[in-house]
Amino acid sequence: MATVVTLPITAPVLPKGYVAPVASSSSRLSAPHSTGHRVLLPVGHAHLDHLRLTLRHKHDFAAFDAHTAAEREAKAKLLAADNGSEDDLGVGDEEETSDLLALDPKEWKKQDHYAVLGLSKFRYLATADQIKIAHRKKVLKHHPDKKASGTPSETILGINVNRNTNDDAFFKCIQKAHEVLTNAEKRRQFDSVDPALLEDEEDFASVTANDFKNKKLEFFKTFTPIFELYTRFSRSQPVPGLGKIDATKEEVEGFYDFWYNFDSWRSFEWWDKEVNEGSDSRDDKRYTEKKNKTERARRKKEDTAKLRGLVDLCLSLDPRIKLIKQKEKEAREAKKAASSGKPAKKTKEEEEAEKKKAAEEAKAKEESEKAEREAAKKAKAAAANAAKKARRAARATEEA
């Protein structure tokens, strides 16, 4: 058991010329207490340990040390359990189709790298941690060593032959997908020609002005996902959305101004043709590079023209443009009428409100007249009944 040892320590005497320091107004330290002592607050780990020692263990240091060691061990086990069950962020568990497993690693530029790693629902939004975890899960599942150990073998002519027909092809596709998606430049090139993106582009490219008339398409429901699709390629963020029918003139003008001057980082290097294998000719390399550069410029120009066409189509069908022009026309007429001294022409909303009010008044008047006619009819019937009763009473009196 520990013992308390008291040491005879004497504080040195202060010199005669000592002056106590004065805290400046900008100092974060509190001024000294008037009694010369600071107020200590009972907080912190030391105070909690003191309370455990005095209240729970009755100043028994051995029991306190044992309790502290047990708590430390339990905390270590808890941390080990947390580290062992790492959160997989819900990635890498997508179904692997037969077409996906049959991919040829030599055609790696044609494969969907997000689908290979099980990231189809995330795609360009997948984070570095999600890509890392998805790759790890795929490797654990498709590693050649694991497949070899789990595949039955047989002995042919004295040689042990493993009947694994996969030939490690899909594992090579996994490694290539991880290489592409963890390289910022390669991933940017792949995201520019993402297979899912190209399918959506084909669907949106078929939208025409006649579809809105014949198929009665909704403007905002149709164009909102189109512009959200291209938002990812903008160099400047955030990107203004299409908005709703009640958007202001400034919001509508800002939207079209942004998209008519859209600055896209999208590129098409992913589709570049490779130099023929085994060719060391500089002329071949220069010719291929020149041809690739020309093709990239052509595709970039076509992509810009396609997006500009979508913006033109959206502008021509935007119902807010008609509303804005109508309001501007009414404002000009009101201003013109005010300057000429004539009463301002009523707006369409005011005319509709007056028509509605007149219709309500006419309906109320008609109902009032109908009620009066019914009341008069009832009064007339009541008078007739009273006269009939009076005649009956008079005849009864005469007969009596």
CSV table of C-alpha atoms in Angstrom, one decimal:
chain,number,residue,atom,x,y,z
A,1,MET,CA,0.0,0.0,0.0
A,2,ALA,CA,1.3,3.5,-0.9
A,3,THR,CA,2.3,5.9,1.9
A,4,VAL,CA,2.2,9.6,2.1
A,5,VAL,CA,5.6,11.4,2.5
A,6,THR,CA,5.7,15.0,3.6
A,7,LEU,CA,8.7,16.9,2.3
A,8,PRO,CA,10.0,20.1,4.2
A,9,ILE,CA,10.0,22.6,1.3
A,10,THR,CA,10.4,26.3,2.1
A,11,ALA,CA,9.6,29.0,-0.6
A,12,PRO,CA,12.4,31.5,-1.2
A,13,VAL,CA,12.0,35.1,0.0
A,14,LEU,CA,11.1,37.6,-2.6
A,15,PRO,CA,13.7,40.3,-3.3
A,16,LYS,CA,13.1,43.9,-2.0
A,17,GLY,CA,12.6,45.4,-5.4
A,18,TYR,CA,10.1,42.9,-6.6
A,19,VAL,CA,6.9,44.3,-8.1
A,20,ALA,CA,3.9,42.1,-9.0
A,21,PRO,CA,3.2,42.1,-12.7
A,22,VAL,CA,0.0,43.8,-13.9
A,23,ALA,CA,-2.0,42.1,-16.7
A,24,SER,CA,-2.6,44.2,-19.7
A,25,SER,CA,-6.1,44.8,-21.1
A,26,SER,CA,-5.3,42.6,-24.1
A,27,SER,CA,-4.0,39.7,-22.0
A,28,ARG,CA,-6.1,36.5,-21.9
A,29,LEU,CA,-4.9,35.7,-18.3
A,30,SER,CA,-7.1,36.7,-15.5
A,31,ALA,CA,-5.9,39.2,-12.9
A,32,PRO,CA,-4.4,37.8,-9.6
A,33,HIS,CA,-6.9,37.2,-6.8
A,34,SER,CA,-7.0,39.9,-4.2
A,35,THR,CA,-5.9,37.4,-1.5
A,36,GLY,CA,-3.0,36.3,-3.6
A,37,HIS,CA,-4.5,32.9,-4.4
A,38,ARG,CA,-6.2,31.7,-7.6
A,39,VAL,CA,-9.6,30.0,-7.5
A,40,LEU,CA,-9.2,26.3,-8.5
A,41,LEU,CA,-12.3,24.7,-10.1
A,42,PRO,CA,-13.0,21.0,-9.3
A,43,VAL,CA,-12.9,19.8,-12.9
A,44,GLY,CA,-10.8,17.5,-15.2
A,45,HIS,CA,-9.5,13.9,-15.1
A,46,ALA,CA,-7.5,14.5,-11.9
A,47,HIS,CA,-10.5,15.6,-10.0
A,48,LEU,CA,-12.5,12.6,-11.3
A,49,ASP,CA,-9.8,10.3,-10.2
A,50,HIS,CA,-9.7,11.9,-6.8
A,51,LEU,CA,-13.5,11.4,-6.4
A,52,ARG,CA,-13.2,7.7,-7.5
A,53,LEU,CA,-10.4,7.2,-5.0
A,54,THR,CA,-12.1,8.8,-2.1
A,55,LEU,CA,-15.8,7.9,-2.7
A,56,ARG,CA,-15.6,4.5,-4.4
A,57,HIS,CA,-12.4,3.0,-3.1
A,58,LYS,CA,-12.1,4.6,0.3
A,59,HIS,CA,-8.5,5.8,-0.3
A,60,ASP,CA,-7.4,2.3,-1.3
A,61,PHE,CA,-4.8,2.9,-4.0
A,62,ALA,CA,-4.5,-0.8,-4.9
A,63,ALA,CA,-8.2,-1.1,-5.6
A,64,PHE,CA,-8.1,2.1,-7.6
A,65,ASP,CA,-5.2,0.9,-9.7
A,66,ALA,CA,-6.9,-2.4,-10.4
A,67,HIS,CA,-10.1,-0.7,-11.4
A,68,THR,CA,-8.2,1.7,-13.7
A,69,ALA,CA,-6.4,-1.2,-15.4
A,70,ALA,CA,-9.7,-3.1,-16.0
A,71,GLU,CA,-11.2,0.0,-17.6
A,72,ARG,CA,-8.2,0.4,-19.8
A,73,GLU,CA,-8.4,-3.2,-20.9
A,74,ALA,CA,-12.1,-3.0,-21.7
A,75,LYS,CA,-11.5,0.1,-23.8
A,76,ALA,CA,-8.8,-1.5,-25.8
A,77,LYS,CA,-11.0,-4.5,-26.6
A,78,LEU,CA,-13.8,-2.2,-27.7
A,79,LEU,CA,-11.5,-0.2,-30.0
A,80,ALA,CA,-10.2,-3.5,-31.5
A,81,ALA,CA,-13.7,-4.6,-32.2
A,82,ASP,CA,-14.5,-1.3,-33.9
A,83,ASN,CA,-11.4,-1.5,-36.1
A,84,GLY,CA,-12.2,-5.1,-37.0
A,85,SER,CA,-15.7,-4.3,-38.3
A,86,GLU,CA,-14.8,-1.5,-40.8
A,87,ASP,CA,-17.8,0.2,-42.5
A,88,ASP,CA,-17.9,-0.8,-46.1
A,89,LEU,CA,-19.9,2.3,-47.1
A,90,GLY,CA,-22.4,0.1,-48.9
A,91,VAL,CA,-20.2,-0.5,-52.0
A,92,GLY,CA,-18.9,-3.5,-53.9
A,93,ASP,CA,-21.9,-5.8,-53.4
A,94,GLU,CA,-23.6,-5.4,-56.7
A,95,GLU,CA,-24.6,-8.4,-58.7
A,96,GLU,CA,-22.0,-9.7,-61.1
A,97,THR,CA,-23.6,-10.7,-64.4
A,98,SER,CA,-22.2,-13.3,-66.8
A,99,ASP,CA,-21.3,-10.6,-69.3
A,100,LEU,CA,-19.4,-8.7,-66.7
A,101,LEU,CA,-17.4,-11.7,-65.6
A,102,ALA,CA,-16.6,-12.6,-69.2
A,103,LEU,CA,-14.9,-9.2,-70.0
A,104,ASP,CA,-11.6,-9.3,-71.9
A,105,PRO,CA,-8.9,-7.4,-70.0
A,106,LYS,CA,-7.3,-6.6,-73.4
A,107,GLU,CA,-10.4,-4.5,-74.2
A,108,TRP,CA,-10.1,-2.6,-70.9
A,109,LYS,CA,-10.9,0.8,-72.6
A,110,LYS,CA,-14.4,-0.6,-73.5
A,111,GLN,CA,-15.3,-1.9,-70.1
A,112,ASP,CA,-17.4,0.0,-67.5
A,113,HIS,CA,-14.9,0.4,-64.6
A,114,TYR,CA,-17.5,1.5,-62.1
A,115,ALA,CA,-19.6,-1.7,-62.9
A,116,VAL,CA,-16.4,-3.9,-62.5
A,117,LEU,CA,-15.8,-2.5,-59.0
A,118,GLY,CA,-19.6,-2.6,-58.1
A,119,LEU,CA,-19.9,1.2,-58.1
A,120,SER,CA,-22.6,1.6,-60.7
A,121,LYS,CA,-25.0,3.5,-58.4
A,122,PHE,CA,-22.2,6.0,-57.4
A,123,ARG,CA,-20.2,6.4,-60.7
A,124,TYR,CA,-18.6,9.9,-60.9
A,125,LEU,CA,-19.7,10.7,-57.3
A,126,ALA,CA,-17.8,7.7,-55.8
A,127,THR,CA,-15.2,8.9,-53.3
A,128,ALA,CA,-11.7,7.6,-52.9
A,129,ASP,CA,-12.7,5.6,-49.8
A,130,GLN,CA,-15.5,3.9,-51.6
A,131,ILE,CA,-13.2,3.0,-54.5
A,132,LYS,CA,-10.6,1.6,-52.1
A,133,ILE,CA,-13.1,-0.5,-50.2
A,134,ALA,CA,-14.8,-1.8,-53.3
A,135,HIS,CA,-11.5,-2.8,-54.8
A,136,ARG,CA,-10.5,-4.6,-51.6
A,137,LYS,CA,-13.7,-6.6,-51.6
A,138,LYS,CA,-13.4,-7.5,-55.2
A,139,VAL,CA,-9.8,-8.6,-54.8
A,140,LEU,CA,-10.7,-10.8,-51.8
A,141,LYS,CA,-13.4,-12.4,-53.9
A,142,HIS,CA,-11.6,-12.8,-57.2
A,143,HIS,CA,-7.9,-13.2,-56.3
A,144,PRO,CA,-6.3,-16.0,-58.4
A,145,ASP,CA,-4.8,-17.6,-55.3
A,146,LYS,CA,-8.2,-17.8,-53.6
A,147,LYS,CA,-9.8,-19.1,-56.8
A,148,ALA,CA,-7.1,-21.7,-57.2
A,149,SER,CA,-7.5,-23.0,-53.7
A,150,GLY,CA,-11.3,-23.2,-54.1
A,151,THR,CA,-11.3,-24.9,-57.5
A,152,PRO,CA,-11.1,-28.7,-57.6
A,153,SER,CA,-8.1,-30.2,-59.4
A,154,GLU,CA,-7.3,-33.5,-61.0
A,155,THR,CA,-4.2,-35.5,-61.9
A,156,ILE,CA,-3.7,-36.0,-65.7
A,157,LEU,CA,-0.6,-38.1,-66.7
A,158,GLY,CA,0.9,-37.6,-63.3
A,159,ILE,CA,0.5,-33.8,-63.4
A,160,ASN,CA,-1.8,-31.9,-61.0
A,161,VAL,CA,-4.0,-29.7,-63.2
A,162,ASN,CA,-6.3,-27.0,-61.7
A,163,ARG,CA,-9.6,-26.8,-63.5
A,164,ASN,CA,-10.0,-23.0,-63.1
A,165,THR,CA,-11.3,-21.8,-66.4
A,166,ASN,CA,-11.5,-18.1,-65.4
A,167,ASP,CA,-7.9,-17.6,-66.4
A,168,ASP,CA,-7.7,-14.6,-64.0
A,169,ALA,CA,-9.3,-12.4,-66.7
A,170,PHE,CA,-11.8,-10.7,-64.5
A,171,PHE,CA,-9.1,-10.1,-61.8
A,172,LYS,CA,-7.1,-8.2,-64.4
A,173,CYS,CA,-10.1,-6.1,-65.2
A,174,ILE,CA,-10.5,-5.3,-61.5
A,175,GLN,CA,-6.9,-4.2,-61.2
A,176,LYS,CA,-7.3,-2.0,-64.4
A,177,ALA,CA,-10.5,-0.4,-63.1
A,178,HIS,CA,-8.7,0.4,-59.8
A,179,GLU,CA,-5.8,1.9,-61.7
A,180,VAL,CA,-8.0,4.1,-63.8
A,181,LEU,CA,-10.3,5.3,-61.0
A,182,THR,CA,-7.5,6.1,-58.6
A,183,ASN,CA,-5.7,8.2,-61.2
A,184,ALA,CA,-7.2,11.7,-61.4
A,185,GLU,CA,-6.4,12.3,-65.0
A,186,LYS,CA,-7.5,8.9,-66.3
A,187,ARG,CA,-10.7,9.1,-64.2
A,188,ARG,CA,-11.5,12.5,-65.7
A,189,GLN,CA,-11.0,11.1,-69.2
A,190,PHE,CA,-13.2,8.0,-68.4
A,191,ASP,CA,-15.9,10.1,-66.8
A,192,SER,CA,-16.1,12.2,-69.9
A,193,VAL,CA,-17.2,9.2,-71.9
A,194,ASP,CA,-18.9,7.2,-69.1
A,195,PRO,CA,-21.1,4.5,-70.8
A,196,ALA,CA,-24.1,5.4,-68.6
A,197,LEU,CA,-23.6,9.1,-69.5
A,198,LEU,CA,-23.6,8.2,-73.2
A,199,GLU,CA,-26.9,6.2,-72.9
A,200,ASP,CA,-28.6,9.2,-71.2
A,201,GLU,CA,-27.2,11.5,-73.9
A,202,GLU,CA,-28.8,9.4,-76.6
A,203,ASP,CA,-32.2,9.5,-74.9
A,204,PHE,CA,-32.0,13.3,-74.4
A,205,ALA,CA,-30.8,13.9,-78.0
A,206,SER,CA,-34.1,12.5,-79.3
A,207,VAL,CA,-36.2,15.2,-77.6
A,208,THR,CA,-37.7,17.7,-80.0
A,209,ALA,CA,-40.2,20.6,-80.0
A,210,ASN,CA,-42.8,18.4,-81.6
A,211,ASP,CA,-42.6,15.9,-78.7
A,212,PHE,CA,-43.8,18.6,-76.4
A,213,LYS,CA,-46.9,19.2,-78.6
A,214,ASN,CA,-47.6,15.6,-79.6
A,215,LYS,CA,-46.6,13.8,-76.4
A,216,LYS,CA,-47.5,16.7,-74.1
A,217,LEU,CA,-44.2,16.5,-72.2
A,218,GLU,CA,-43.7,18.6,-69.0
A,219,PHE,CA,-41.1,21.3,-69.5
A,220,PHE,CA,-39.4,21.3,-66.1
A,221,LYS,CA,-39.7,17.5,-65.7
A,222,THR,CA,-38.0,17.0,-69.1
A,223,PHE,CA,-35.2,19.6,-69.0
A,224,THR,CA,-34.2,19.5,-65.4
A,225,PRO,CA,-32.4,16.1,-65.6
A,226,ILE,CA,-30.8,17.1,-68.9
A,227,PHE,CA,-29.0,20.1,-67.4
A,228,GLU,CA,-28.2,18.1,-64.2
A,229,LEU,CA,-26.4,15.6,-66.4
A,230,TYR,CA,-24.0,18.2,-67.8
A,231,THR,CA,-23.5,20.0,-64.5
A,232,ARG,CA,-20.6,17.7,-63.6
A,233,PHE,CA,-18.5,19.1,-66.5
A,234,SER,CA,-18.6,22.8,-65.4
A,235,ARG,CA,-15.3,24.4,-64.4
A,236,SER,CA,-17.2,27.0,-62.3
A,237,GLN,CA,-19.4,25.8,-59.4
A,238,PRO,CA,-22.1,26.0,-58.2
A,239,VAL,CA,-24.1,25.7,-61.4
A,240,PRO,CA,-27.5,27.4,-61.5
A,241,GLY,CA,-30.5,25.1,-61.9
A,242,LEU,CA,-33.4,25.4,-64.3
A,243,GLY,CA,-35.6,26.5,-61.4
A,244,LYS,CA,-39.4,26.6,-61.4
A,245,ILE,CA,-42.3,28.5,-63.0
A,246,ASP,CA,-42.2,31.2,-60.3
A,247,ALA,CA,-38.5,32.1,-60.9
A,248,THR,CA,-37.7,35.8,-61.3
A,249,LYS,CA,-36.5,37.5,-64.4
A,250,GLU,CA,-33.0,37.8,-63.0
A,251,GLU,CA,-32.9,34.1,-62.2
A,252,VAL,CA,-34.0,33.0,-65.7
A,253,GLU,CA,-31.6,35.4,-67.4
A,254,GLY,CA,-28.8,34.2,-65.1
A,255,PHE,CA,-29.5,30.6,-66.0
A,256,TYR,CA,-29.4,31.1,-69.8
A,257,ASP,CA,-26.4,33.4,-69.6
A,258,PHE,CA,-24.5,30.7,-67.7
A,259,TRP,CA,-25.3,27.9,-70.1
A,260,TYR,CA,-24.8,29.9,-73.2
A,261,ASN,CA,-21.2,30.6,-71.9
A,262,PHE,CA,-20.8,27.1,-70.4
A,263,ASP,CA,-17.1,26.4,-69.7
A,264,SER,CA,-16.7,22.6,-69.9
A,265,TRP,CA,-13.7,20.5,-68.9
A,266,ARG,CA,-15.0,17.5,-70.8
A,267,SER,CA,-12.4,15.8,-73.0
A,268,PHE,CA,-12.2,12.9,-75.3
A,269,GLU,CA,-8.7,11.5,-74.9
A,270,TRP,CA,-10.1,8.2,-73.8
A,271,TRP,CA,-11.0,7.5,-77.4
A,272,ASP,CA,-7.5,8.2,-78.7
A,273,LYS,CA,-6.1,5.5,-81.0
A,274,GLU,CA,-2.9,3.8,-79.9
A,275,VAL,CA,0.2,3.6,-81.9
A,276,ASN,CA,0.6,0.2,-83.7
A,277,GLU,CA,2.4,-2.3,-81.5
A,278,GLY,CA,6.0,-2.9,-82.4
A,279,SER,CA,6.2,0.4,-84.4
A,280,ASP,CA,9.2,2.6,-83.5
A,281,SER,CA,8.7,5.0,-86.4
A,282,ARG,CA,8.5,8.6,-85.3
A,283,ASP,CA,6.4,9.4,-88.3
A,284,ASP,CA,3.7,6.9,-87.2
A,285,LYS,CA,3.6,8.4,-83.7
A,286,ARG,CA,3.4,11.9,-85.1
A,287,TYR,CA,0.7,10.9,-87.5
A,288,THR,CA,-1.3,9.1,-84.8
A,289,GLU,CA,-1.0,12.0,-82.3
A,290,LYS,CA,-2.0,14.5,-85.0
A,291,LYS,CA,-5.0,12.4,-86.0
A,292,ASN,CA,-6.0,12.0,-82.3
A,293,LYS,CA,-5.8,15.7,-81.7
A,294,THR,CA,-8.0,16.4,-84.7
A,295,GLU,CA,-10.6,13.9,-83.5
A,296,ARG,CA,-10.6,15.4,-80.0
A,297,ALA,CA,-11.2,18.9,-81.4
A,298,ARG,CA,-14.0,17.6,-83.7
A,299,ARG,CA,-15.7,15.7,-80.8
A,300,LYS,CA,-15.3,18.8,-78.5
A,301,LYS,CA,-16.9,21.0,-81.2
A,302,GLU,CA,-19.8,18.6,-81.7
A,303,ASP,CA,-20.4,18.4,-77.9
A,304,THR,CA,-20.5,22.1,-77.6
A,305,ALA,CA,-22.9,22.4,-80.5
A,306,LYS,CA,-25.1,19.7,-79.0
A,307,LEU,CA,-25.3,21.5,-75.7
A,308,ARG,CA,-26.0,24.8,-77.4
A,309,GLY,CA,-28.8,23.2,-79.3
A,310,LEU,CA,-30.4,21.9,-76.0
A,311,VAL,CA,-30.2,25.4,-74.5
A,312,ASP,CA,-31.8,26.9,-77.6
A,313,LEU,CA,-34.6,24.3,-77.5
A,314,CYS,CA,-35.1,24.9,-73.8
A,315,LEU,CA,-35.3,28.7,-74.3
A,316,SER,CA,-37.8,28.4,-77.2
A,317,LEU,CA,-40.1,26.2,-75.0
A,318,ASP,CA,-39.6,28.0,-71.7
A,319,PRO,CA,-43.1,29.2,-70.4
A,320,ARG,CA,-41.5,31.8,-68.2
A,321,ILE,CA,-40.2,33.8,-71.1
A,322,LYS,CA,-43.8,34.4,-72.2
A,323,LEU,CA,-44.8,35.4,-68.7
A,324,ILE,CA,-41.9,37.8,-68.4
A,325,LYS,CA,-42.6,39.4,-71.8
A,326,GLN,CA,-46.3,39.8,-70.8
A,327,LYS,CA,-45.4,41.5,-67.6
A,328,GLU,CA,-43.0,43.8,-69.3
A,329,LYS,CA,-45.6,44.8,-71.9
A,330,GLU,CA,-48.2,45.5,-69.2
A,331,ALA,CA,-45.6,47.7,-67.3
A,332,ARG,CA,-44.9,49.7,-70.5
A,333,GLU,CA,-48.6,50.2,-71.2
A,334,ALA,CA,-49.2,51.3,-67.6
A,335,LYS,CA,-46.3,53.8,-67.8
A,336,LYS,CA,-47.5,55.1,-71.1
A,337,ALA,CA,-51.0,55.6,-69.8
A,338,ALA,CA,-49.8,57.4,-66.7
A,339,SER,CA,-47.7,59.8,-68.8
A,340,SER,CA,-50.7,60.6,-71.1
A,341,GLY,CA,-53.2,61.1,-68.3
A,342,LYS,CA,-55.4,58.2,-69.4
A,343,PRO,CA,-56.4,55.4,-67.1
A,344,ALA,CA,-54.0,52.6,-67.2
A,345,LYS,CA,-55.0,49.5,-69.1
A,346,LYS,CA,-56.0,46.8,-66.8
A,347,THR,CA,-53.8,43.8,-66.6
A,348,LYS,CA,-54.9,40.3,-67.5
A,349,GLU,CA,-55.0,39.3,-63.9
A,350,GLU,CA,-57.1,42.4,-63.0
A,351,GLU,CA,-59.5,41.6,-65.9
A,352,GLU,CA,-59.9,38.0,-64.8
A,353,ALA,CA,-60.4,39.2,-61.2
A,354,GLU,CA,-63.2,41.6,-62.3
A,355,LYS,CA,-64.8,38.9,-64.4
A,356,LYS,CA,-64.8,36.5,-61.5
A,357,LYS,CA,-66.2,39.1,-59.2
A,358,ALA,CA,-69.0,40.0,-61.7
A,359,ALA,CA,-69.8,36.3,-62.1
A,360,GLU,CA,-70.0,35.9,-58.3
A,361,GLU,CA,-72.2,39.0,-57.9
A,362,ALA,CA,-74.5,37.8,-60.7
A,363,LYS,CA,-74.7,34.3,-59.1
A,364,ALA,CA,-75.5,35.9,-55.7
A,365,LYS,CA,-78.2,38.1,-57.3
A,366,GLU,CA,-79.8,35.2,-59.1
A,367,GLU,CA,-79.8,33.1,-55.9
A,368,SER,CA,-81.3,36.1,-54.0
A,369,GLU,CA,-84.1,36.5,-56.6
A,370,LYS,CA,-84.8,32.8,-56.6
A,371,ALA,CA,-85.1,32.9,-52.7
A,372,GLU,CA,-87.5,35.8,-53.0
A,373,ARG,CA,-89.6,34.0,-55.6
A,374,GLU,CA,-89.8,30.9,-53.4
A,375,ALA,CA,-90.7,33.0,-50.3
A,376,ALA,CA,-93.5,34.8,-52.3
A,377,LYS,CA,-94.8,31.5,-53.6
A,378,LYS,CA,-94.9,30.1,-50.0
A,379,ALA,CA,-96.7,33.3,-48.8
A,380,LYS,CA,-99.2,33.0,-51.6
A,381,ALA,CA,-99.9,29.4,-50.8
A,382,ALA,CA,-100.2,30.2,-47.1
A,383,ALA,CA,-102.7,33.0,-47.9
A,384,ALA,CA,-104.8,30.6,-50.1
A,385,ASN,CA,-104.8,28.0,-47.3
A,386,ALA,CA,-106.0,30.6,-44.8
A,387,ALA,CA,-108.8,31.8,-47.1
A,388,LYS,CA,-109.9,28.2,-47.7
A,389,LYS,CA,-110.0,27.6,-43.9
A,390,ALA,CA,-112.0,30.8,-43.4
A,391,ARG,CA,-114.6,29.7,-46.0
A,392,ARG,CA,-114.9,26.3,-44.4
A,393,ALA,CA,-115.4,28.0,-41.0
A,394,ALA,CA,-118.1,30.3,-42.5
A,395,ARG,CA,-120.0,27.4,-44.1
A,396,ALA,CA,-119.9,25.5,-40.8
A,397,THR,CA,-121.3,28.5,-39.0
A,398,GLU,CA,-124.2,28.8,-41.5
A,399,GLU,CA,-125.1,25.2,-41.3
A,400,ALA,CA,-125.1,25.4,-37.5
